Amino acid sequence: MKIYVLKQKSVSLPSIFLLLLLFVLPQEAYFQKGNNVFAVSRVISDVKKRYKLNSQDVTKIKPLINRENNDIIQLYARFSTEEPEYSHRLWQEMIVQRRDFETRKVILTKRQKVALRAARTGMEKRLLNYLVGDYVNFLGQLLNLGEFEFNDVQDIFETDKDKKYGLATNYLFNSVLLRKELEIVSEETERAMRKILSNEQWRDYRSLSGPDDSVASL
């Protein structure tokens, strides 16, 4: 059973806190403190066990995982604001970051590369889960959704997230096809939302779309 929780519309304190920590503390000191939301210790433990990494492997990839997590945290802080955003702009930035990650020249063994890629994927999925949760809670308040409407909207955006992440993974370097497929999923999501929302709710929902809310620049 899904939990129906609505946030008060206020400045996102966790986002501000994350950014302050990133700028005030040295990066390694920040990660040693183990932020509850985006701690890397669990990620490192998981890939170490899954890929049977030794201490040398962990020493090699740990700073790289920290760097990737730093990028993830900055994305979360940027899009989880007073009005949480789940948009094409988010996907554009995620895709650009992932392309940079995949083309980065780093000397690693095959096992280390696979483990690092798995860590990045896990952190991206965690980011998306948080952002979709923030966004759906925001919509619940903005549109005054009832419990059943809220659950339906949550299902719609969970499906949108999962489909788009799969597309971004499969067609990362095929910009034309990726753009086309992402637009198809977005259209499916909009149709599903239109069926649920009243005319007034639909107008309020559509007012959230900005002029740059497209995947044209992928």
Short mmCIF file of N, CA and C in Angstrom, two decimals, residues 49-210:
data_model
loop_
_atom_site.label_atom_id
_atom_site.label_comp_id
_atom_site.label_asym_id
_atom_site.label_seq_id
_atom_site.Cartn_x
_atom_site.Cartn_y
_atom_site.Cartn_z
N LYS A 49 30.91 -6.62 -2.93
CA LYS A 49 30.41 -7.98 -2.74
C LYS A 49 29.99 -8.60 -4.07
N ARG A 50 29.29 -7.82 -4.88
CA ARG A 50 28.75 -8.34 -6.14
C ARG A 50 29.85 -8.73 -7.12
N TYR A 51 30.91 -7.92 -7.19
CA TYR A 51 31.97 -8.16 -8.17
C TYR A 51 33.25 -8.70 -7.54
N LYS A 52 33.14 -9.12 -6.27
CA LYS A 52 34.27 -9.75 -5.57
C LYS A 52 35.54 -8.89 -5.66
N LEU A 53 35.41 -7.64 -5.30
CA LEU A 53 36.54 -6.71 -5.37
C LEU A 53 37.46 -6.90 -4.17
N ASN A 54 38.75 -6.78 -4.40
CA ASN A 54 39.69 -6.82 -3.28
C ASN A 54 39.96 -5.39 -2.79
N SER A 55 40.80 -5.26 -1.79
CA SER A 55 41.05 -3.94 -1.19
C SER A 55 41.68 -2.98 -2.19
N GLN A 56 42.53 -3.50 -3.08
CA GLN A 56 43.15 -2.64 -4.09
C GLN A 56 42.11 -2.11 -5.07
N ASP A 57 41.18 -2.98 -5.45
CA ASP A 57 40.09 -2.55 -6.34
C ASP A 57 39.29 -1.42 -5.70
N VAL A 58 38.92 -1.62 -4.45
CA VAL A 58 38.11 -0.62 -3.74
C VAL A 58 38.87 0.70 -3.62
N THR A 59 40.14 0.62 -3.29
CA THR A 59 40.96 1.84 -3.18
C THR A 59 41.01 2.59 -4.51
N LYS A 60 41.02 1.85 -5.61
CA LYS A 60 41.10 2.46 -6.93
C LYS A 60 39.79 3.14 -7.33
N ILE A 61 38.66 2.49 -7.09
CA ILE A 61 37.40 3.03 -7.61
C ILE A 61 36.66 3.91 -6.61
N LYS A 62 37.03 3.87 -5.34
CA LYS A 62 36.30 4.66 -4.34
C LYS A 62 36.29 6.15 -4.66
N PRO A 63 37.42 6.78 -4.97
CA PRO A 63 37.37 8.22 -5.29
C PRO A 63 36.57 8.51 -6.56
N LEU A 64 36.55 7.55 -7.48
CA LEU A 64 35.76 7.72 -8.71
C LEU A 64 34.27 7.66 -8.40
N ILE A 65 33.88 6.74 -7.52
CA ILE A 65 32.48 6.65 -7.10
C ILE A 65 32.08 7.92 -6.35
N ASN A 66 32.97 8.42 -5.51
CA ASN A 66 32.69 9.67 -4.80
C ASN A 66 32.45 10.82 -5.77
N ARG A 67 33.25 10.87 -6.82
CA ARG A 67 33.09 11.94 -7.81
C ARG A 67 31.75 11.83 -8.53
N GLU A 68 31.38 10.61 -8.90
CA GLU A 68 30.09 10.42 -9.56
C GLU A 68 28.94 10.78 -8.62
N ASN A 69 29.08 10.42 -7.36
CA ASN A 69 28.04 10.73 -6.39
C ASN A 69 27.91 12.23 -6.18
N ASN A 70 29.04 12.92 -6.26
CA ASN A 70 29.01 14.38 -6.15
C ASN A 70 28.16 14.98 -7.27
N ASP A 71 28.32 14.47 -8.49
CA ASP A 71 27.50 14.94 -9.62
C ASP A 71 26.03 14.65 -9.37
N ILE A 72 25.74 13.47 -8.83
CA ILE A 72 24.35 13.08 -8.55
C ILE A 72 23.73 14.01 -7.52
N ILE A 73 24.48 14.31 -6.46
CA ILE A 73 23.97 15.19 -5.41
C ILE A 73 23.65 16.58 -5.97
N GLN A 74 24.52 17.08 -6.83
CA GLN A 74 24.27 18.40 -7.41
C GLN A 74 23.03 18.40 -8.29
N LEU A 75 22.79 17.31 -9.01
CA LEU A 75 21.56 17.19 -9.79
C LEU A 75 20.34 17.22 -8.88
N TYR A 76 20.41 16.47 -7.79
CA TYR A 76 19.28 16.43 -6.86
C TYR A 76 19.01 17.82 -6.28
N ALA A 77 20.06 18.51 -5.88
CA ALA A 77 19.90 19.84 -5.30
C ALA A 77 19.31 20.81 -6.32
N ARG A 78 19.64 20.63 -7.59
CA ARG A 78 19.16 21.54 -8.64
C ARG A 78 17.68 21.33 -8.93
N PHE A 79 17.21 20.10 -8.87
CA PHE A 79 15.84 19.81 -9.28
C PHE A 79 14.88 19.59 -8.12
N SER A 80 15.38 19.40 -6.92
CA SER A 80 14.50 19.26 -5.76
C SER A 80 14.49 20.59 -5.01
N THR A 81 13.73 21.53 -5.54
CA THR A 81 13.69 22.89 -5.01
C THR A 81 12.32 23.15 -4.39
N GLU A 82 11.99 24.43 -4.24
CA GLU A 82 10.67 24.79 -3.69
C GLU A 82 9.56 24.16 -4.52
N GLU A 83 9.76 24.13 -5.84
CA GLU A 83 8.83 23.44 -6.73
C GLU A 83 9.62 22.33 -7.42
N PRO A 84 9.61 21.13 -6.85
CA PRO A 84 10.40 20.02 -7.42
C PRO A 84 10.11 19.84 -8.90
N GLU A 85 11.14 19.52 -9.64
CA GLU A 85 11.03 19.42 -11.09
C GLU A 85 11.37 18.02 -11.57
N TYR A 86 10.46 17.47 -12.39
CA TYR A 86 10.73 16.22 -13.09
C TYR A 86 10.37 16.50 -14.54
N SER A 87 11.38 16.77 -15.35
CA SER A 87 11.13 17.31 -16.68
C SER A 87 12.14 16.77 -17.69
N HIS A 88 11.94 17.20 -18.95
CA HIS A 88 12.91 16.85 -19.99
C HIS A 88 14.28 17.41 -19.66
N ARG A 89 14.30 18.57 -19.00
CA ARG A 89 15.57 19.20 -18.64
C ARG A 89 16.38 18.29 -17.72
N LEU A 90 15.70 17.64 -16.79
CA LEU A 90 16.38 16.68 -15.91
C LEU A 90 17.00 15.56 -16.73
N TRP A 91 16.22 15.01 -17.65
CA TRP A 91 16.73 13.90 -18.46
C TRP A 91 17.88 14.36 -19.35
N GLN A 92 17.80 15.57 -19.88
CA GLN A 92 18.91 16.09 -20.68
C GLN A 92 20.20 16.10 -19.88
N GLU A 93 20.14 16.61 -18.67
CA GLU A 93 21.34 16.71 -17.85
C GLU A 93 21.84 15.34 -17.42
N MET A 94 20.92 14.45 -17.11
CA MET A 94 21.33 13.09 -16.73
C MET A 94 22.02 12.39 -17.89
N ILE A 95 21.46 12.54 -19.08
CA ILE A 95 22.02 11.88 -20.26
C ILE A 95 23.39 12.45 -20.60
N VAL A 96 23.53 13.77 -20.52
CA VAL A 96 24.83 14.40 -20.77
C VAL A 96 25.86 13.90 -19.76
N GLN A 97 25.48 13.84 -18.50
CA GLN A 97 26.39 13.34 -17.47
C GLN A 97 26.78 11.89 -17.73
N ARG A 98 25.80 11.07 -18.13
CA ARG A 98 26.09 9.66 -18.37
C ARG A 98 27.02 9.48 -19.58
N ARG A 99 26.81 10.28 -20.60
CA ARG A 99 27.71 10.22 -21.76
C ARG A 99 29.13 10.61 -21.36
N ASP A 100 29.24 11.65 -20.56
CA ASP A 100 30.57 12.06 -20.08
C ASP A 100 31.22 10.93 -19.29
N PHE A 101 30.42 10.29 -18.46
CA PHE A 101 30.93 9.18 -17.65
C PHE A 101 31.43 8.04 -18.54
N GLU A 102 30.64 7.67 -19.53
CA GLU A 102 30.97 6.53 -20.38
C GLU A 102 32.19 6.79 -21.26
N THR A 103 32.45 8.05 -21.57
CA THR A 103 33.57 8.38 -22.46
C THR A 103 34.81 8.87 -21.71
N ARG A 104 34.73 8.90 -20.40
CA ARG A 104 35.86 9.38 -19.60
C ARG A 104 37.01 8.38 -19.66
N LYS A 105 38.20 8.88 -19.83
CA LYS A 105 39.38 8.02 -19.93
C LYS A 105 39.95 7.75 -18.53
N VAL A 106 39.73 6.55 -18.06
CA VAL A 106 40.23 6.15 -16.74
C VAL A 106 40.89 4.78 -16.88
N ILE A 107 42.06 4.62 -16.31
CA ILE A 107 42.77 3.35 -16.38
C ILE A 107 42.29 2.43 -15.26
N LEU A 108 41.50 1.44 -15.64
CA LEU A 108 40.94 0.49 -14.69
C LEU A 108 40.98 -0.90 -15.30
N THR A 109 40.92 -1.91 -14.45
CA THR A 109 40.77 -3.27 -14.95
C THR A 109 39.33 -3.45 -15.41
N LYS A 110 39.08 -4.53 -16.13
CA LYS A 110 37.74 -4.79 -16.63
C LYS A 110 36.75 -4.91 -15.46
N ARG A 111 37.14 -5.60 -14.42
CA ARG A 111 36.26 -5.77 -13.27
C ARG A 111 35.98 -4.43 -12.59
N GLN A 112 37.00 -3.61 -12.46
CA GLN A 112 36.82 -2.29 -11.85
C GLN A 112 35.88 -1.41 -12.68
N LYS A 113 36.01 -1.48 -14.00
CA LYS A 113 35.14 -0.70 -14.87
C LYS A 113 33.68 -1.13 -14.72
N VAL A 114 33.46 -2.43 -14.69
CA VAL A 114 32.09 -2.95 -14.54
C VAL A 114 31.50 -2.53 -13.20
N ALA A 115 32.30 -2.61 -12.15
CA ALA A 115 31.84 -2.23 -10.82
C ALA A 115 31.52 -0.74 -10.75
N LEU A 116 32.37 0.08 -11.36
CA LEU A 116 32.14 1.53 -11.36
C LEU A 116 30.87 1.87 -12.13
N ARG A 117 30.66 1.20 -13.25
CA ARG A 117 29.45 1.45 -14.04
C ARG A 117 28.20 1.04 -13.26
N ALA A 118 28.27 -0.08 -12.56
CA ALA A 118 27.14 -0.52 -11.75
C ALA A 118 26.85 0.47 -10.63
N ALA A 119 27.90 1.02 -10.04
CA ALA A 119 27.73 2.02 -8.97
C ALA A 119 27.04 3.26 -9.52
N ARG A 120 27.49 3.73 -10.67
CA ARG A 120 26.87 4.92 -11.28
C ARG A 120 25.40 4.67 -11.58
N THR A 121 25.09 3.50 -12.13
CA THR A 121 23.71 3.16 -12.44
C THR A 121 22.85 3.14 -11.18
N GLY A 122 23.36 2.53 -10.13
CA GLY A 122 22.61 2.47 -8.88
C GLY A 122 22.34 3.86 -8.31
N MET A 123 23.32 4.75 -8.39
CA MET A 123 23.15 6.10 -7.86
C MET A 123 22.18 6.91 -8.72
N GLU A 124 22.19 6.69 -10.03
CA GLU A 124 21.23 7.37 -10.90
C GLU A 124 19.81 6.94 -10.58
N LYS A 125 19.61 5.65 -10.38
CA LYS A 125 18.26 5.16 -10.07
C LYS A 125 17.78 5.69 -8.72
N ARG A 126 18.69 5.77 -7.78
CA ARG A 126 18.33 6.31 -6.47
C ARG A 126 17.93 7.78 -6.60
N LEU A 127 18.67 8.54 -7.39
CA LEU A 127 18.33 9.94 -7.64
C LEU A 127 16.93 10.06 -8.23
N LEU A 128 16.65 9.28 -9.25
CA LEU A 128 15.35 9.36 -9.91
C LEU A 128 14.21 8.99 -8.97
N ASN A 129 14.44 7.99 -8.13
CA ASN A 129 13.40 7.61 -7.16
C ASN A 129 13.07 8.77 -6.23
N TYR A 130 14.09 9.46 -5.74
CA TYR A 130 13.85 10.60 -4.85
C TYR A 130 13.15 11.74 -5.59
N LEU A 131 13.61 12.05 -6.80
CA LEU A 131 13.03 13.17 -7.53
C LEU A 131 11.58 12.91 -7.92
N VAL A 132 11.27 11.69 -8.34
CA VAL A 132 9.88 11.37 -8.67
C VAL A 132 9.01 11.46 -7.43
N GLY A 133 9.52 10.97 -6.31
CA GLY A 133 8.77 11.07 -5.06
C GLY A 133 8.51 12.52 -4.68
N ASP A 134 9.53 13.37 -4.78
CA ASP A 134 9.37 14.79 -4.49
C ASP A 134 8.33 15.43 -5.41
N TYR A 135 8.42 15.09 -6.69
CA TYR A 135 7.54 15.71 -7.69
C TYR A 135 6.09 15.28 -7.50
N VAL A 136 5.87 14.01 -7.25
CA VAL A 136 4.51 13.52 -7.06
C VAL A 136 3.89 14.13 -5.79
N ASN A 137 4.67 14.23 -4.74
CA ASN A 137 4.17 14.89 -3.53
C ASN A 137 3.79 16.34 -3.81
N PHE A 138 4.61 17.02 -4.59
CA PHE A 138 4.32 18.40 -4.97
C PHE A 138 3.03 18.49 -5.78
N LEU A 139 2.86 17.58 -6.74
CA LEU A 139 1.62 17.56 -7.53
C LEU A 139 0.42 17.28 -6.65
N GLY A 140 0.59 16.41 -5.67
CA GLY A 140 -0.51 16.10 -4.76
C GLY A 140 -1.03 17.35 -4.07
N GLN A 141 -0.12 18.21 -3.68
CA GLN A 141 -0.52 19.45 -3.01
C GLN A 141 -1.06 20.47 -4.01
N LEU A 142 -0.34 20.67 -5.11
CA LEU A 142 -0.73 21.67 -6.10
C LEU A 142 -2.11 21.38 -6.68
N LEU A 143 -2.37 20.12 -6.99
CA LEU A 143 -3.61 19.74 -7.67
C LEU A 143 -4.69 19.27 -6.71
N ASN A 144 -4.37 19.27 -5.42
CA ASN A 144 -5.32 18.82 -4.40
C ASN A 144 -5.85 17.42 -4.73
N LEU A 145 -4.93 16.50 -4.96
CA LEU A 145 -5.30 15.15 -5.36
C LEU A 145 -5.88 14.37 -4.19
N GLY A 146 -6.90 13.58 -4.48
CA GLY A 146 -7.40 12.63 -3.51
C GLY A 146 -6.46 11.45 -3.42
N GLU A 147 -6.69 10.57 -2.47
CA GLU A 147 -5.77 9.45 -2.26
C GLU A 147 -5.65 8.56 -3.49
N PHE A 148 -6.78 8.23 -4.11
CA PHE A 148 -6.74 7.35 -5.28
C PHE A 148 -6.10 8.06 -6.47
N GLU A 149 -6.40 9.35 -6.63
CA GLU A 149 -5.75 10.12 -7.70
C GLU A 149 -4.24 10.17 -7.48
N PHE A 150 -3.85 10.39 -6.25
CA PHE A 150 -2.43 10.45 -5.91
C PHE A 150 -1.73 9.14 -6.28
N ASN A 151 -2.34 8.02 -5.92
CA ASN A 151 -1.73 6.73 -6.23
C ASN A 151 -1.63 6.50 -7.73
N ASP A 152 -2.66 6.93 -8.48
CA ASP A 152 -2.62 6.79 -9.94
C ASP A 152 -1.50 7.65 -10.54
N VAL A 153 -1.38 8.89 -10.06
CA VAL A 153 -0.33 9.78 -10.55
C VAL A 153 1.05 9.22 -10.22
N GLN A 154 1.18 8.67 -9.03
CA GLN A 154 2.45 8.06 -8.64
C GLN A 154 2.81 6.91 -9.57
N ASP A 155 1.84 6.07 -9.89
CA ASP A 155 2.09 4.95 -10.80
C ASP A 155 2.50 5.45 -12.18
N ILE A 156 1.85 6.51 -12.65
CA ILE A 156 2.15 7.06 -13.97
C ILE A 156 3.61 7.52 -14.06
N PHE A 157 4.06 8.24 -13.05
CA PHE A 157 5.42 8.78 -13.11
C PHE A 157 6.48 7.73 -12.77
N GLU A 158 6.12 6.73 -12.00
CA GLU A 158 7.04 5.62 -11.80
C GLU A 158 7.27 4.89 -13.12
N THR A 159 6.18 4.69 -13.87
CA THR A 159 6.29 4.04 -15.18
C THR A 159 7.10 4.90 -16.14
N ASP A 160 6.82 6.20 -16.15
CA ASP A 160 7.56 7.14 -17.00
C ASP A 160 9.06 7.06 -16.71
N LYS A 161 9.39 7.11 -15.43
CA LYS A 161 10.80 7.05 -14.99
C LYS A 161 11.48 5.77 -15.46
N ASP A 162 10.83 4.64 -15.23
CA ASP A 162 11.44 3.35 -15.58
C ASP A 162 11.63 3.21 -17.09
N LYS A 163 10.63 3.63 -17.86
CA LYS A 163 10.73 3.53 -19.32
C LYS A 163 11.85 4.43 -19.85
N LYS A 164 11.89 5.65 -19.37
CA LYS A 164 12.89 6.60 -19.87
C LYS A 164 14.30 6.20 -19.48
N TYR A 165 14.44 5.65 -18.28
CA TYR A 165 15.79 5.23 -17.89
C TYR A 165 16.25 4.06 -18.77
N GLY A 166 15.34 3.15 -19.07
CA GLY A 166 15.69 2.06 -19.97
C GLY A 166 16.11 2.56 -21.34
N LEU A 167 15.38 3.54 -21.85
CA LEU A 167 15.72 4.12 -23.15
C LEU A 167 17.07 4.84 -23.11
N ALA A 168 17.29 5.60 -22.05
CA ALA A 168 18.56 6.32 -21.92
C ALA A 168 19.74 5.37 -21.85
N THR A 169 19.52 4.21 -21.27
CA THR A 169 20.57 3.20 -21.18
C THR A 169 20.82 2.52 -22.53
N ASN A 170 19.74 2.18 -23.21
CA ASN A 170 19.85 1.42 -24.46
C ASN A 170 20.28 2.27 -25.65
N TYR A 171 19.88 3.54 -25.67
CA TYR A 171 20.14 4.40 -26.83
C TYR A 171 20.95 5.64 -26.45
N LEU A 172 21.86 5.47 -25.51
CA LEU A 172 22.60 6.61 -24.96
C LEU A 172 23.29 7.44 -26.04
N PHE A 173 23.89 6.79 -27.02
CA PHE A 173 24.66 7.52 -28.03
C PHE A 173 23.94 7.61 -29.38
N ASN A 174 22.66 7.26 -29.40
CA ASN A 174 21.85 7.42 -30.61
C ASN A 174 20.84 8.53 -30.33
N SER A 175 21.28 9.77 -30.51
CA SER A 175 20.49 10.92 -30.10
C SER A 175 19.14 11.00 -30.80
N VAL A 176 19.11 10.69 -32.09
CA VAL A 176 17.87 10.81 -32.86
C VAL A 176 16.82 9.83 -32.34
N LEU A 177 17.21 8.57 -32.21
CA LEU A 177 16.27 7.56 -31.75
C LEU A 177 15.88 7.80 -30.29
N LEU A 178 16.85 8.17 -29.47
CA LEU A 178 16.56 8.43 -28.06
C LEU A 178 15.56 9.56 -27.91
N ARG A 179 15.76 10.64 -28.64
CA ARG A 179 14.85 11.78 -28.58
C ARG A 179 13.43 11.36 -28.99
N LYS A 180 13.33 10.59 -30.05
CA LYS A 180 12.03 10.14 -30.54
C LYS A 180 11.33 9.26 -29.51
N GLU A 181 12.05 8.31 -28.94
CA GLU A 181 11.44 7.38 -27.99
C GLU A 181 11.06 8.08 -26.68
N LEU A 182 11.87 9.03 -26.24
CA LEU A 182 11.53 9.77 -25.02
C LEU A 182 10.27 10.59 -25.22
N GLU A 183 10.11 11.17 -26.40
CA GLU A 183 8.91 11.94 -26.69
C GLU A 183 7.67 11.05 -26.68
N ILE A 184 7.81 9.84 -27.18
CA ILE A 184 6.68 8.90 -27.18
C ILE A 184 6.24 8.60 -25.75
N VAL A 185 7.21 8.34 -24.88
CA VAL A 185 6.88 8.05 -23.48
C VAL A 185 6.23 9.27 -22.83
N SER A 186 6.74 10.46 -23.11
CA SER A 186 6.16 11.68 -22.54
C SER A 186 4.72 11.86 -22.99
N GLU A 187 4.45 11.56 -24.25
CA GLU A 187 3.08 11.68 -24.76
C GLU A 187 2.16 10.67 -24.07
N GLU A 188 2.66 9.46 -23.84
CA GLU A 188 1.87 8.46 -23.12
C GLU A 188 1.56 8.93 -21.71
N THR A 189 2.55 9.53 -21.07
CA THR A 189 2.36 10.04 -19.71
C THR A 189 1.33 11.15 -19.68
N GLU A 190 1.39 12.06 -20.65
CA GLU A 190 0.44 13.16 -20.70
C GLU A 190 -0.98 12.65 -20.93
N ARG A 191 -1.14 11.66 -21.79
CA ARG A 191 -2.48 11.10 -22.03
C ARG A 191 -3.03 10.45 -20.77
N ALA A 192 -2.17 9.73 -20.07
CA ALA A 192 -2.60 9.08 -18.84
C ALA A 192 -3.00 10.11 -17.78
N MET A 193 -2.24 11.20 -17.68
CA MET A 193 -2.57 12.26 -16.73
C MET A 193 -3.88 12.94 -17.10
N ARG A 194 -4.11 13.15 -18.38
CA ARG A 194 -5.34 13.83 -18.82
C ARG A 194 -6.57 13.03 -18.44
N LYS A 195 -6.46 11.72 -18.46
CA LYS A 195 -7.60 10.87 -18.11
C LYS A 195 -7.96 10.98 -16.63
N ILE A 196 -6.97 11.26 -15.80
CA ILE A 196 -7.17 11.30 -14.35
C ILE A 196 -7.63 12.67 -13.87
N LEU A 197 -7.08 13.72 -14.43
CA LEU A 197 -7.27 15.06 -13.90
C LEU A 197 -8.53 15.73 -14.43
N SER A 198 -9.13 16.56 -13.59
CA SER A 198 -10.24 17.40 -14.03
C SER A 198 -9.69 18.51 -14.92
N ASN A 199 -10.59 19.26 -15.56
CA ASN A 199 -10.14 20.35 -16.43
C ASN A 199 -9.30 21.37 -15.67
N GLU A 200 -9.73 21.71 -14.46
CA GLU A 200 -8.98 22.69 -13.67
C GLU A 200 -7.62 22.14 -13.25
N GLN A 201 -7.60 20.87 -12.82
CA GLN A 201 -6.32 20.24 -12.45
C GLN A 201 -5.38 20.16 -13.64
N TRP A 202 -5.94 19.85 -14.79
CA TRP A 202 -5.13 19.74 -16.00
C TRP A 202 -4.48 21.08 -16.36
N ARG A 203 -5.24 22.17 -16.24
CA ARG A 203 -4.68 23.49 -16.52
C ARG A 203 -3.54 23.81 -15.56
N ASP A 204 -3.73 23.50 -14.29
CA ASP A 204 -2.68 23.77 -13.31
C ASP A 204 -1.45 22.90 -13.58
N TYR A 205 -1.70 21.66 -13.95
CA TYR A 205 -0.59 20.75 -14.25
C TYR A 205 0.19 21.22 -15.47
N ARG A 206 -0.52 21.62 -16.52
CA ARG A 206 0.14 22.06 -17.74
C ARG A 206 0.88 23.38 -17.55
N SER A 207 0.48 24.16 -16.57
CA SER A 207 1.16 25.44 -16.32
C SER A 207 2.58 25.23 -15.82
N LEU A 208 2.91 24.01 -15.39
CA LEU A 208 4.26 23.71 -14.90
C LEU A 208 5.26 23.57 -16.04
N SER A 209 4.77 23.32 -17.26
CA SER A 209 5.67 23.11 -18.40
C SER A 209 6.29 24.43 -18.82
N GLY A 210 7.61 24.43 -18.96
CA GLY A 210 8.31 25.64 -19.38
C GLY A 210 8.58 25.63 -20.87
#
